[in-house]
Every structure is written in C-alpha cells, then in structure tokens.
Coordinates of C-alpha atoms in Angstrom, one line a residue:
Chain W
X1 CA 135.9 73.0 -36.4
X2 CA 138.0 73.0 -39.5
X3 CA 138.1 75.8 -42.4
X4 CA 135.9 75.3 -45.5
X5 CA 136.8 75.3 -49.0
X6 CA 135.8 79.2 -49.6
X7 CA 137.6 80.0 -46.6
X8 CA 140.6 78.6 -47.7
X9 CA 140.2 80.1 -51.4
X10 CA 139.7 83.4 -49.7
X11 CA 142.9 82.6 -47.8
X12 CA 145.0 82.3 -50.9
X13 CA 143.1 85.3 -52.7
X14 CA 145.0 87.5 -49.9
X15 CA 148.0 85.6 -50.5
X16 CA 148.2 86.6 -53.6
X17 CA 147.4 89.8 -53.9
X18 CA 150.0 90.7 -51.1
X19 CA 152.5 88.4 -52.9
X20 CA 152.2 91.0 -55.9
X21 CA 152.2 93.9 -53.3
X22 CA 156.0 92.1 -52.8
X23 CA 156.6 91.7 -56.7
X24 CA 156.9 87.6 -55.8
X25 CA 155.6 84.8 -57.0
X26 CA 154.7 82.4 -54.7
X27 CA 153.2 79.1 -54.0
X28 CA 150.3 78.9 -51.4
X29 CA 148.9 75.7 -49.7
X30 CA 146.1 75.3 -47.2
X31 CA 145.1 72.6 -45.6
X32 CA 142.2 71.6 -42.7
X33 CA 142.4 70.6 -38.6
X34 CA 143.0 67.3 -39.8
X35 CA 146.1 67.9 -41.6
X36 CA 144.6 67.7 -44.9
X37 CA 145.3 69.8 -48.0
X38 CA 142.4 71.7 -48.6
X39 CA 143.7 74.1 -51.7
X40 CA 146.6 75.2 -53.1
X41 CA 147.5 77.5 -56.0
X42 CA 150.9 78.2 -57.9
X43 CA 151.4 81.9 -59.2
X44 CA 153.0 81.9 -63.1
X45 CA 156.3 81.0 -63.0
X46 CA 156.7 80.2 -58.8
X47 CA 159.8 77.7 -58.3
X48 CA 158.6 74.1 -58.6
X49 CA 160.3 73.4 -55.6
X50 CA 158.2 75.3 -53.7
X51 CA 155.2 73.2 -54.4
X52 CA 155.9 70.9 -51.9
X53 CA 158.0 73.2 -49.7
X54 CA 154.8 75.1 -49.0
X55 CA 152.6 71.9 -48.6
X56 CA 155.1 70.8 -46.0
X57 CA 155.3 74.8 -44.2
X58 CA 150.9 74.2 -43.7
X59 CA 151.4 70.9 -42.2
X60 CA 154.3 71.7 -39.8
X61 CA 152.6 74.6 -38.3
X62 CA 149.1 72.4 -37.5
X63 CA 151.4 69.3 -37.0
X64 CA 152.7 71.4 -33.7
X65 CA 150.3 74.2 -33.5
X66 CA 153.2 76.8 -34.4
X67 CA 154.4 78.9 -36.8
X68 CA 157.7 76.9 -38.4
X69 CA 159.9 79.5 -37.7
X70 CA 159.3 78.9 -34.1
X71 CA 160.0 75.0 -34.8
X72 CA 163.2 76.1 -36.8
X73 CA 164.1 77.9 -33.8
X74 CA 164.6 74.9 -31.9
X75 CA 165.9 72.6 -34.3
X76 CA 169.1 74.1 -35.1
X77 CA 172.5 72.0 -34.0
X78 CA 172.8 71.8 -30.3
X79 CA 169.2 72.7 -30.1
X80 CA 166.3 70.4 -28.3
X81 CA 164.7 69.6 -31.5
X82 CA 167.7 69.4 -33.9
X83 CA 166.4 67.2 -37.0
X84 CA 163.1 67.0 -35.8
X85 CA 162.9 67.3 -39.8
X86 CA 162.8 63.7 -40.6
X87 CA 159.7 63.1 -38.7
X88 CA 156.3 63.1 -40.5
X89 CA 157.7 62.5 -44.3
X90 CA 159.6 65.9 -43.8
X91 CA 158.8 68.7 -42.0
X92 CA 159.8 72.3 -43.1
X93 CA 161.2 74.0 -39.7
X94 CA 161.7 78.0 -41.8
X95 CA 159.0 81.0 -41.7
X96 CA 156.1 80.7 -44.1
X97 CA 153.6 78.2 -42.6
X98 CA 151.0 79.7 -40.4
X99 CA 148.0 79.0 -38.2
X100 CA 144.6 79.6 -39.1
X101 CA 142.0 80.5 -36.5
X102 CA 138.5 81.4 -36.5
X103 CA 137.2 84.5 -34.2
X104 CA 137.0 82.4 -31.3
X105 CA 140.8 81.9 -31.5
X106 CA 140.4 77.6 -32.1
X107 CA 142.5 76.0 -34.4
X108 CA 141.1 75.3 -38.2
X109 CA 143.5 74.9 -40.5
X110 CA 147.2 76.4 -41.5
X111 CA 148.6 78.4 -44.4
X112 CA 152.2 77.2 -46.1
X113 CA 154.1 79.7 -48.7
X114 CA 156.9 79.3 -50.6
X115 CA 158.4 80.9 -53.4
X116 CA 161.0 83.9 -52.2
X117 CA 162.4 84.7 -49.0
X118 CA 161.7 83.4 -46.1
X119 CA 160.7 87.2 -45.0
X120 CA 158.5 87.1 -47.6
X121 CA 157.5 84.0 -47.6
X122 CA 156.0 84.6 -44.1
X123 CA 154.2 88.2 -44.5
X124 CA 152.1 86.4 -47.1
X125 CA 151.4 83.3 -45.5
X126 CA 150.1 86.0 -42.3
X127 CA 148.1 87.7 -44.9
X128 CA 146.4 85.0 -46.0
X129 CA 145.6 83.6 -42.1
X130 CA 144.3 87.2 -41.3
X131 CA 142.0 87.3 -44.4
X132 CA 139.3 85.0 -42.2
Chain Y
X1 CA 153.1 76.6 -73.2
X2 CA 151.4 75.6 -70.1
X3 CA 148.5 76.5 -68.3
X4 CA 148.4 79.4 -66.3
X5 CA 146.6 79.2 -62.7
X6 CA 143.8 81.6 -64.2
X7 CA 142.8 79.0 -66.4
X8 CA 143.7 76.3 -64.0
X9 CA 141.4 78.0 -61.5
X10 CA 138.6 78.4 -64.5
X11 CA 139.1 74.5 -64.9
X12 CA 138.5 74.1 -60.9
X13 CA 135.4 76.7 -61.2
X14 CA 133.7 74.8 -63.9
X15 CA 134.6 71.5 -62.3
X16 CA 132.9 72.4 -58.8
X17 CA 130.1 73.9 -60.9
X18 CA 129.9 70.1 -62.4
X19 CA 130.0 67.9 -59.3
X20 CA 126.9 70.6 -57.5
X21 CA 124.5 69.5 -60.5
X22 CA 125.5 66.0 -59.9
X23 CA 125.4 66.2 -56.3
X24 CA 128.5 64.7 -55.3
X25 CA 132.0 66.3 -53.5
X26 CA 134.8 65.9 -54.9
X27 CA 138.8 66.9 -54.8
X28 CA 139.9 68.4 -57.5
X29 CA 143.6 68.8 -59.0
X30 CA 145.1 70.5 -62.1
X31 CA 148.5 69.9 -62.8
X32 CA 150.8 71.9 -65.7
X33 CA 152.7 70.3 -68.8
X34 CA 155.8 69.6 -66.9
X35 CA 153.0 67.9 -64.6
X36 CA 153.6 69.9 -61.4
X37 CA 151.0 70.8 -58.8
X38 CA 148.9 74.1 -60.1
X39 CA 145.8 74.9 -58.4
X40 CA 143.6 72.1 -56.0
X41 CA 140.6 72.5 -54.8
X42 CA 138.4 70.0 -52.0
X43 CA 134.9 70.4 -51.3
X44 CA 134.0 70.4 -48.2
X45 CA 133.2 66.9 -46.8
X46 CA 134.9 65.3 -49.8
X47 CA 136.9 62.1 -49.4
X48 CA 139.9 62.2 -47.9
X49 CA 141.5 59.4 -49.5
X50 CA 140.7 61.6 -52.5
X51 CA 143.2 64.4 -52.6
X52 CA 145.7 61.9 -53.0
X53 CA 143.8 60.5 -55.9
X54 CA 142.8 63.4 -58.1
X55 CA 146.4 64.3 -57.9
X56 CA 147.7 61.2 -59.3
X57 CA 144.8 60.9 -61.9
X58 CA 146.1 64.6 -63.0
X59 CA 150.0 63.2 -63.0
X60 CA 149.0 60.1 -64.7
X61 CA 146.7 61.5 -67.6
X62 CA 150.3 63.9 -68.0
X63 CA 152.5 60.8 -67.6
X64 CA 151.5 59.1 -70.8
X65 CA 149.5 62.0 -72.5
X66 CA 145.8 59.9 -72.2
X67 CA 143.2 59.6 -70.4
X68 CA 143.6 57.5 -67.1
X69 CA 140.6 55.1 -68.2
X70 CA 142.6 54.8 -71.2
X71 CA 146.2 53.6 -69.0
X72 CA 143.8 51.4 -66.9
X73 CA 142.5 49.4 -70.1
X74 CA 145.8 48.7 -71.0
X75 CA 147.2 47.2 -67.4
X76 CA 144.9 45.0 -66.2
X77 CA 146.7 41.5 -65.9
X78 CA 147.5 39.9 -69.2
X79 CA 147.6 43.6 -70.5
X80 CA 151.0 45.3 -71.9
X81 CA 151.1 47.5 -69.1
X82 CA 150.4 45.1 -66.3
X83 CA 150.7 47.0 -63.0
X84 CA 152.2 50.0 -64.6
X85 CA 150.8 51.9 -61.5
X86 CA 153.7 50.8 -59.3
X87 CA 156.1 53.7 -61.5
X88 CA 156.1 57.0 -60.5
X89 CA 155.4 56.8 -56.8
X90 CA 151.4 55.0 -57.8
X91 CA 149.5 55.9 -60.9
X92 CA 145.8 55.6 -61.1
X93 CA 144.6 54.4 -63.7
X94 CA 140.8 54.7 -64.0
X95 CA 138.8 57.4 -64.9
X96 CA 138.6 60.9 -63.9
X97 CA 141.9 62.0 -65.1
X98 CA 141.7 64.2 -68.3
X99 CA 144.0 66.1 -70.5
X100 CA 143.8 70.3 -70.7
X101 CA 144.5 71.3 -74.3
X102 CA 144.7 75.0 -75.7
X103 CA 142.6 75.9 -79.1
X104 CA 145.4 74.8 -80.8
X105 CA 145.3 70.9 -79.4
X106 CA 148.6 71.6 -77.8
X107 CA 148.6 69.7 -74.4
X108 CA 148.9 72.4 -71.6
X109 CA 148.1 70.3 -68.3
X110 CA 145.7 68.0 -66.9
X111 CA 143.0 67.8 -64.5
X112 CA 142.0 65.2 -61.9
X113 CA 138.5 64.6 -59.9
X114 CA 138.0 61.8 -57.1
X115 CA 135.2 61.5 -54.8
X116 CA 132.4 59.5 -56.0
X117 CA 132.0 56.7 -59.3
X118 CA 134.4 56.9 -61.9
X119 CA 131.6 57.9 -64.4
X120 CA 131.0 61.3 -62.1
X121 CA 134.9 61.9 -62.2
X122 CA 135.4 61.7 -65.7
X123 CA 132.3 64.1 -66.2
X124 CA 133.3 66.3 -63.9
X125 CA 137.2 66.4 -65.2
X126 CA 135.7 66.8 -68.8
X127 CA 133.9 69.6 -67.5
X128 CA 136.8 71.3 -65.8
X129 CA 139.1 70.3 -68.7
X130 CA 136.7 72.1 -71.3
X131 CA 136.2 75.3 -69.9
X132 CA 139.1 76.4 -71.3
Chain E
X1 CA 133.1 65.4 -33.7
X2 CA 136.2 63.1 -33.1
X3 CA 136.6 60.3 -31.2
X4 CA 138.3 60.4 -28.0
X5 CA 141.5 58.0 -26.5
X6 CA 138.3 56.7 -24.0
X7 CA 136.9 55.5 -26.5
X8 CA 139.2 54.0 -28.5
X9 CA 140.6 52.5 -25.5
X10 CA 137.0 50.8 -25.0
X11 CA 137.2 50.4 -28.8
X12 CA 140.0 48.4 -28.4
X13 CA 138.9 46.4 -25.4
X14 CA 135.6 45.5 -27.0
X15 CA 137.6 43.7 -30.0
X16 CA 140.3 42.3 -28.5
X17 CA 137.6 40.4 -25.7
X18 CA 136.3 39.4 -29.4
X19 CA 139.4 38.0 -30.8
X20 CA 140.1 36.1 -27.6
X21 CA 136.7 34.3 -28.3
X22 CA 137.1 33.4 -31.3
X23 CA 140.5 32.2 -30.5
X24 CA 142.9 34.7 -32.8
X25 CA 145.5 37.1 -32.0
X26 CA 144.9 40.5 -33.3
X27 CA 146.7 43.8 -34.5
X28 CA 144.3 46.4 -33.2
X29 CA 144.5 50.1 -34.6
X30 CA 141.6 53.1 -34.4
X31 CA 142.3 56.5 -36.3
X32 CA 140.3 59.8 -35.6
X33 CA 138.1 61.2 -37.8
X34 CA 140.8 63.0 -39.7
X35 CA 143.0 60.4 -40.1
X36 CA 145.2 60.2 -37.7
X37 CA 146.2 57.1 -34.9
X38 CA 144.9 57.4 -31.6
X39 CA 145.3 53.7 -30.1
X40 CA 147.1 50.7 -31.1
X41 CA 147.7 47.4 -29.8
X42 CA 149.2 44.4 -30.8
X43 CA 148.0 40.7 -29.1
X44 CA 151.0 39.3 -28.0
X45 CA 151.9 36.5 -31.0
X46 CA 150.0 38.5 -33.5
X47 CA 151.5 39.0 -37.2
X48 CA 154.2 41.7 -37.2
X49 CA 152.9 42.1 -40.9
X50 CA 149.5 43.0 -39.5
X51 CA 150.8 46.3 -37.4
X52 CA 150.7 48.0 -40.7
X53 CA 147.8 45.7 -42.2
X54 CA 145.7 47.2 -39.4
X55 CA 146.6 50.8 -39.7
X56 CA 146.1 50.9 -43.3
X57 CA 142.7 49.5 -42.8
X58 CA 141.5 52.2 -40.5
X59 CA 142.8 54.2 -42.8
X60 CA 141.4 53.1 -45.7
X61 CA 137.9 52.8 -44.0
X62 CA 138.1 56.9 -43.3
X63 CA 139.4 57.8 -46.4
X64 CA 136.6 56.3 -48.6
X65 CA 133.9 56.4 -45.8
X66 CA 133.2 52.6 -46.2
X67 CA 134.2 49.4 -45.2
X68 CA 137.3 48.4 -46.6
X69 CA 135.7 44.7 -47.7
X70 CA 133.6 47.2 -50.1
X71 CA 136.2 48.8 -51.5
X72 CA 138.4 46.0 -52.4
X73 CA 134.7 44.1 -54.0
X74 CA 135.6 47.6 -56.4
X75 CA 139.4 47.2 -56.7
X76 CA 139.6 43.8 -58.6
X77 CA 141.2 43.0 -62.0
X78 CA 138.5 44.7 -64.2
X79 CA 136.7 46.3 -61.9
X80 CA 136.1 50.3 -61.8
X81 CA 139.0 51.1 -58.8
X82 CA 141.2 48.5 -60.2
X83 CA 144.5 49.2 -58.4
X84 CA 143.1 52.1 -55.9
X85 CA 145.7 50.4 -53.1
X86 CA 148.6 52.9 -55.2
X87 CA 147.6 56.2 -54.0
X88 CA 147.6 57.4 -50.1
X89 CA 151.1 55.3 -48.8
X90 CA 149.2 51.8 -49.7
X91 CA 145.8 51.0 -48.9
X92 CA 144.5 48.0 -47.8
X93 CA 141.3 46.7 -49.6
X94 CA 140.4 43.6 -48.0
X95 CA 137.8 43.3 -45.1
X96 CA 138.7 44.6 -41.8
X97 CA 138.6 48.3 -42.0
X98 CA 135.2 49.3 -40.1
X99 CA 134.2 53.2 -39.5
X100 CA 133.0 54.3 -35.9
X101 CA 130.1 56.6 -35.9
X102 CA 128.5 58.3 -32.5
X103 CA 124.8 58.5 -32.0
X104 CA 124.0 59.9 -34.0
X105 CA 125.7 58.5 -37.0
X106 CA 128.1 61.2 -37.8
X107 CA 131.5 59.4 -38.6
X108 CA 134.2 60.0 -35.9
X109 CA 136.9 57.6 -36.9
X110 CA 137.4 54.1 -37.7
X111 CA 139.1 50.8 -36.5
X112 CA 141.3 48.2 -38.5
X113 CA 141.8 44.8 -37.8
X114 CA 144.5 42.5 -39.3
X115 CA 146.2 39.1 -37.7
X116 CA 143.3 36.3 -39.1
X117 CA 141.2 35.2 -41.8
X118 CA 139.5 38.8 -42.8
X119 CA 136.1 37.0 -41.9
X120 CA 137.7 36.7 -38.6
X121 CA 138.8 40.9 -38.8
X122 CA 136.2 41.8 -39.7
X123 CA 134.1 40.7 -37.2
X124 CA 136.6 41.4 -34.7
X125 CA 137.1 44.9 -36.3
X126 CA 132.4 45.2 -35.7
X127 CA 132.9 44.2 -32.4
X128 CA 135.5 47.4 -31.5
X129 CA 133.0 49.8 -33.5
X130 CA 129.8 48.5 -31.6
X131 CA 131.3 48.9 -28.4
X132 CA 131.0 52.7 -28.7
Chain Z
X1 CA 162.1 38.0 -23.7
X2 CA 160.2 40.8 -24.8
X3 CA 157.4 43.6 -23.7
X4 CA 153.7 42.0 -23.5
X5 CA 151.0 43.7 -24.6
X6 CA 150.0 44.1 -21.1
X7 CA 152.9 46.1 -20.0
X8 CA 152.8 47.8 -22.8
X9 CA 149.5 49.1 -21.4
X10 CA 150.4 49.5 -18.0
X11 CA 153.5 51.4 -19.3
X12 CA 151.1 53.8 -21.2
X13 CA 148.9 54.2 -18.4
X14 CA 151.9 55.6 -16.3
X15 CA 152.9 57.2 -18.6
X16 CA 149.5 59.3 -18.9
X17 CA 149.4 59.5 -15.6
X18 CA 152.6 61.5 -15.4
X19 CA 151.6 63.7 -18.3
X20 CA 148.6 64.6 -16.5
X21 CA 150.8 65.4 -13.4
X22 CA 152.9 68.3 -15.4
X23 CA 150.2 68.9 -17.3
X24 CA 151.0 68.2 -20.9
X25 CA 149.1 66.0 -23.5
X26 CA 151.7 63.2 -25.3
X27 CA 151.2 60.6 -27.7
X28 CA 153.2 57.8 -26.3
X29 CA 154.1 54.5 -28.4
X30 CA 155.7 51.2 -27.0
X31 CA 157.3 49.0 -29.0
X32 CA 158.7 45.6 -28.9
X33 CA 162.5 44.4 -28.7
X34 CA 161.7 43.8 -32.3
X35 CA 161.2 47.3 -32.5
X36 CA 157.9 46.5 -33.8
X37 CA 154.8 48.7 -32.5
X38 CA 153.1 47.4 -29.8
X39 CA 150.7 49.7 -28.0
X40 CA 150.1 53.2 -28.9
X41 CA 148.0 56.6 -27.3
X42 CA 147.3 59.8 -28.1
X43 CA 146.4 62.1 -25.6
X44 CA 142.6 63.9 -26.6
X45 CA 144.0 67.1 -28.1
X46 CA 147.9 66.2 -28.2
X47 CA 150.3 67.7 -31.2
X48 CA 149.5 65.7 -34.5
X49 CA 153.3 65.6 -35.4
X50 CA 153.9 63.8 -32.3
X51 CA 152.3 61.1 -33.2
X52 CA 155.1 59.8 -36.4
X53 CA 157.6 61.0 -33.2
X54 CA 156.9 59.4 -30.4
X55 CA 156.9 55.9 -32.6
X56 CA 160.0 56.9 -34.1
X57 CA 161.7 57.9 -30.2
X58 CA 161.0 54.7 -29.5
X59 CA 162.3 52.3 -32.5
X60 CA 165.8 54.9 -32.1
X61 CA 166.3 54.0 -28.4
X62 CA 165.8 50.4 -29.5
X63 CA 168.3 50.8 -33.0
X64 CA 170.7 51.4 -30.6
X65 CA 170.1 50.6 -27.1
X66 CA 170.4 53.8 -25.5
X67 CA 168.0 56.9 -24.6
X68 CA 167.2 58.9 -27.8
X69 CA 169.0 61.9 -26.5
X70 CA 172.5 59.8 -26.3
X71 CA 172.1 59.9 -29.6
X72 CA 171.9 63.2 -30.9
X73 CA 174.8 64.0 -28.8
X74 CA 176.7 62.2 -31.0
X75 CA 175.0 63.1 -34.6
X76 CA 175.5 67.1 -34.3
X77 CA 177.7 68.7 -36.9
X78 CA 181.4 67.3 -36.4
X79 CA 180.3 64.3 -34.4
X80 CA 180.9 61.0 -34.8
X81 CA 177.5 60.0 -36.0
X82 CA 176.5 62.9 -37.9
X83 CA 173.0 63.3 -39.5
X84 CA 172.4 59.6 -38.6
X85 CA 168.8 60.9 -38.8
X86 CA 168.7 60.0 -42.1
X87 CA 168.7 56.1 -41.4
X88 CA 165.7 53.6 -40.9
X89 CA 163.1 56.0 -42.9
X90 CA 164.0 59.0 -40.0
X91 CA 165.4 58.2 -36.5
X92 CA 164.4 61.3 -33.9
X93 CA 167.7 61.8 -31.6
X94 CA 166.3 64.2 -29.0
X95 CA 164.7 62.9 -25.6
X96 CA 161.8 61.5 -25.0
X97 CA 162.9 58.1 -26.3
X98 CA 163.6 55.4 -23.4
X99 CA 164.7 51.8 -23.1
X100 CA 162.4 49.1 -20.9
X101 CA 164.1 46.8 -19.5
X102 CA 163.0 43.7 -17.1
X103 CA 163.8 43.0 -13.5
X104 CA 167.4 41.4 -14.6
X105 CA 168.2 44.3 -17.2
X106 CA 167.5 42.9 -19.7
X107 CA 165.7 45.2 -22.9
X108 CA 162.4 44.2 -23.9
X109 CA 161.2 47.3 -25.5
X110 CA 161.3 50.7 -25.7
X111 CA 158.7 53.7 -24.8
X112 CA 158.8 57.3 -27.2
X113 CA 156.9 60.2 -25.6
X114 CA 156.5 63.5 -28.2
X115 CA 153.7 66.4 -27.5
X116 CA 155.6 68.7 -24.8
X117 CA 159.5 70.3 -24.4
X118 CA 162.0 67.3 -24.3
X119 CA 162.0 67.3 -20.7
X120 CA 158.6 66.5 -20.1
X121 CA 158.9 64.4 -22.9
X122 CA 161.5 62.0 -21.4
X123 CA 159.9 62.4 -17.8
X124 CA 156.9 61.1 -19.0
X125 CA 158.8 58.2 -21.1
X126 CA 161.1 57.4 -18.1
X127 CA 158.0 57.2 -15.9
X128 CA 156.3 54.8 -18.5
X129 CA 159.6 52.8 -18.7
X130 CA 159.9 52.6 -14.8
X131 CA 156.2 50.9 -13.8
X132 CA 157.4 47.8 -15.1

C-alpha cells in the first residue's frame, strides 16, 4: 500500500490552500512507502532552501515512522539520538514532516514542508496528511 | 522572470496528458531559471530510477541553456565535452530535457521526463514545455 | 508485494551454493521492491570493491525494471542512455543486476551480484532469483 | 584475523533472535575489521532509516575501537570530540554499535543494530557480538 499520484497532488492542494490561510509560502514534498518522492510543488517566491529541507522533512518521518519533531525530540545534546542527522544523506529532525495513512491507519507515504516556521511549517504539512 | 508553479503545474498537466496517449509512465520535473526544483510529478508505477533522472534532465537542459540531446551530442568520447556529466553532481545528457520559454523567447525554466525511450521523453517534455 | 528477509535469506543461499560451484567468491546483495537493502553477504575473499558493485546492481535492476546487462547494452558511447550511471548515487550497468518476481510475476525486489567475470554474476545473480 | 562470513551469519541470527525476544524489528549489519560490510538483515517491517544506521553503528565502533555510545559521550557540545559526526561520510555515536572480538580479544569486526530505543538497540548488538 503506497499513496498514488492524485493522492499525493490532493495532499499538496490542502497544503496550499492552508499555507495561504497562514499568509506563507511554502514548499511541499510527498513521497511513497518506499521512500520515494512522489510530488512536490514550490509556492511563488518559497525560500530555495526549503526545497530540499522539505524533501528531507517527508523522508525522515517514513524513514522512522514519526513526525520529525518527535525525532528532534531525541536528538538534542545529551539526548539518545543526538546527530542522528548525518545518517541517511541528512535527515531533518524539526516539525513539518508528517505521516500519511490511509483509512485503515497503514503507512503510505509522508508529507515534508518547509518555508516559515516550524509552527507553520507543521499545521500545513497535517493539513495536507488529513486531506486523504 | 521565471516560471511560476501555475504554469509549472500546466507544463506537468499537459505532460501527463502526453505520456496517457502514448501509453507510458513517466516522472516528471520542472525546474525555474535559477534551476531549482518547482513542481514534480510521478505516475504511478513509473521508474524509480526515474525521479532522479527527469530532475537532472530539467537541471541540465538549464545548465547550458539546450536541449539535453543537444549536451549529449557534444560529449561522447572524442567530443569537446567528453564526460561533461561528471559536473554538477551528474548531468544527463540525452533526451527528454527541454527548455520552458515565455512568448517572448525569454528562458523561464525547464522541464524533464524519464520513464520510457528517449524519443517518448522528449515528446512528452515538448509537450509539457509548450503548453505554456 | 515485497519481498521478505526469508526470502532473501534463501535468495542468498541459492547463489552463494552457485558461486561455490562455479568456484568464485561473491558479494551478494537483494533490495525490496522499493529500493531499499534487506540482506547482504560478502564470500569470505570476495572483492571489497564488489560490496558496492553488488548493491548498485540490485539497485539498478529495480530502478529501471530490467536487467542491468540490458541497460548497460543502452548506456554505451553513442548509444541512447549514454552515461545513465550519473544519476541515482552511481549506477552500475554491467550484467549482474537480476529482478525477483513472485508467482505471479509481479516484481518484489531484486538481487546484485559482483566479485567475478559478469558472465559468472550474472548467472550467480539467476541462481539467487530462481530460488524464490 | 577477521569475522567470516559465517559468523557474521550466526552473529545476525542471535542477534534476531534477541530482537524477537524484546520484541522489536532491527536491521542489523556486520562488518569486517576492514570495516568493510559483511553481512547484512533487515527485519520484515523494520524502520527504513535504520538501515544507513545500523551500517554506520558498526563502521563507528570499528573507526575507533570502542562501543558507538563511548563515542558520543565524548562529541556533545564542549567535549573533546565535538561533532565528530561529521567524519567518514556520517559516524552515528549513540548505542547500538558493538565491537566483536575472538576468543583471545582480539577485534575482528564490529555488529550495528538500529530499528528500536538505543537500549534495545545495543542489547540486541551485544547479544549478536557475544555468540561468537
């Protein structure tokens, strides 16, 4: 079970509307089971930087099947997981990556964005995960 | 002036609407002038050595302001630009890169396709790249 | 459908009781169907060089849905994937690569095979895929 | 002197056993005193990101001849070896990465268990380390 390609564009539809709800502009990344990216989109004028900061937010989250903030909870100095970071080609350990699950609660895919803060950042990202 | 994700999503709508009448699945990437990620798209079952790809085809066609075919022509060996793929973190440099130009010829972006032969690539990144 | 540790474990078996006929000493890797390692072993002797050789072939075999032999027969100076191996970390073009399918054909992941001549992998790499 | 590839296996298969036993699913690598991969599983179901983890646990604990978690007791902020995460393409410093040594002491490898908290992690490593 992994999401399809108009699932995933229906995930960044919601995205984006509740990124202008916020008045941000935002980058949005989704990608399958498998790790894969599956879509992405960059609002007008979205940091650059973000591009890859919310590729990297989707993967985390499948990578360990949490949101990052909950990684970034643990990976702080003196923590069990400090610098768990330089694993995987970079991991991004802040809110804004999210699971995606289907009705029966498995696993398809996760939602990385990036683009304002990391308050922001998330509420999108869970918009976009609860448009399925 | 650079493309907007409106029209980058336009190029990914007309694209997709390509590759159905040719029957193939394909990953899809439009990248801006300053040749960062924009929009992406992968049909589902697509190649998944293919995301990859179609990005780098967008980059490279950016890179050097051509047509990947047109890159590839030149660095075969005893060419000018023998293995000019190692630069950049890996060009490709066949077909089904194109460049996105506005009514005014100004270069705005580029798009890439991967997922089947490089003729179906460059006809479905045409397509994508003139639906603008 | 993905394949399981089992049977990449018998995967594994299968080949390396195939490399010890024909007298060779074998890196040994099988990926899942979305890319990602699920057994490894390396013959005791085998190549160092080969632990990545191997990987990249399973790899390689996934990400295009062939056999990696085909894909290099595409690769060559001239030819319409001329320098593919860029994109996706390296690929590996040469034979070796070999998909796994289940019963009923569907593709569930793929082995790679590197530490001899590539007739040698190859067949060593058929003999891990059949065993399923 | 250094691990063979059969007690690389039987080191995975205590390993797994172990895991089973507290109930966790681990990917589990074993390399050489090379630090060159040797044998590798991922448990059906286990944490994608633990995959580039457990490999990398087990090439730290053999950069530097001690347990992974020796380490990052020394690379937190104002310690001696501060961020030396960033070394060898990304060393993990928390537990889960253990030496293997033969019946004299002396180290022929190294196991790196990721997929659960670092507890079960280095448990499940030290268990894999100890059936030698």
């Amino acid at each position: 079970m992994s999401i399809t390609l108009e699932q995933a564009e229906a995930a960044i539809k919601a995205a984006k509307q509740k990124a202008e709800e916020l008045g941000t502009l935002m980058n949005i990344a989704v990608i399958d089971a498998g790790v894969n990216l599956t879509a992405f989109a960059r609002m007008d004028g979205a940091w650059l930087g973000s591009i890859d900061i919310s590729i990297k937010k989707a993967k985390t989250a499948r990578f360990f099947n949490m949101n990052t903030g909950d990684i970034g909870a643990l990976s702080q100095p003196g923590g069990p997981l400090y610098n768990i970071e330089h694993s995987n080609n970079g991991l991004i350990s802040f809110p804004g990556g999210v699971l995606i699950k289907n009705e029966k609660g498995d696993i398809i895919g996760a939602i990385g964005v990036s683009g304002s803060t990391v308050e922001n950042d998330h509420a999108v990202a869970v918009a976009g995960a609860e448009a399925l």
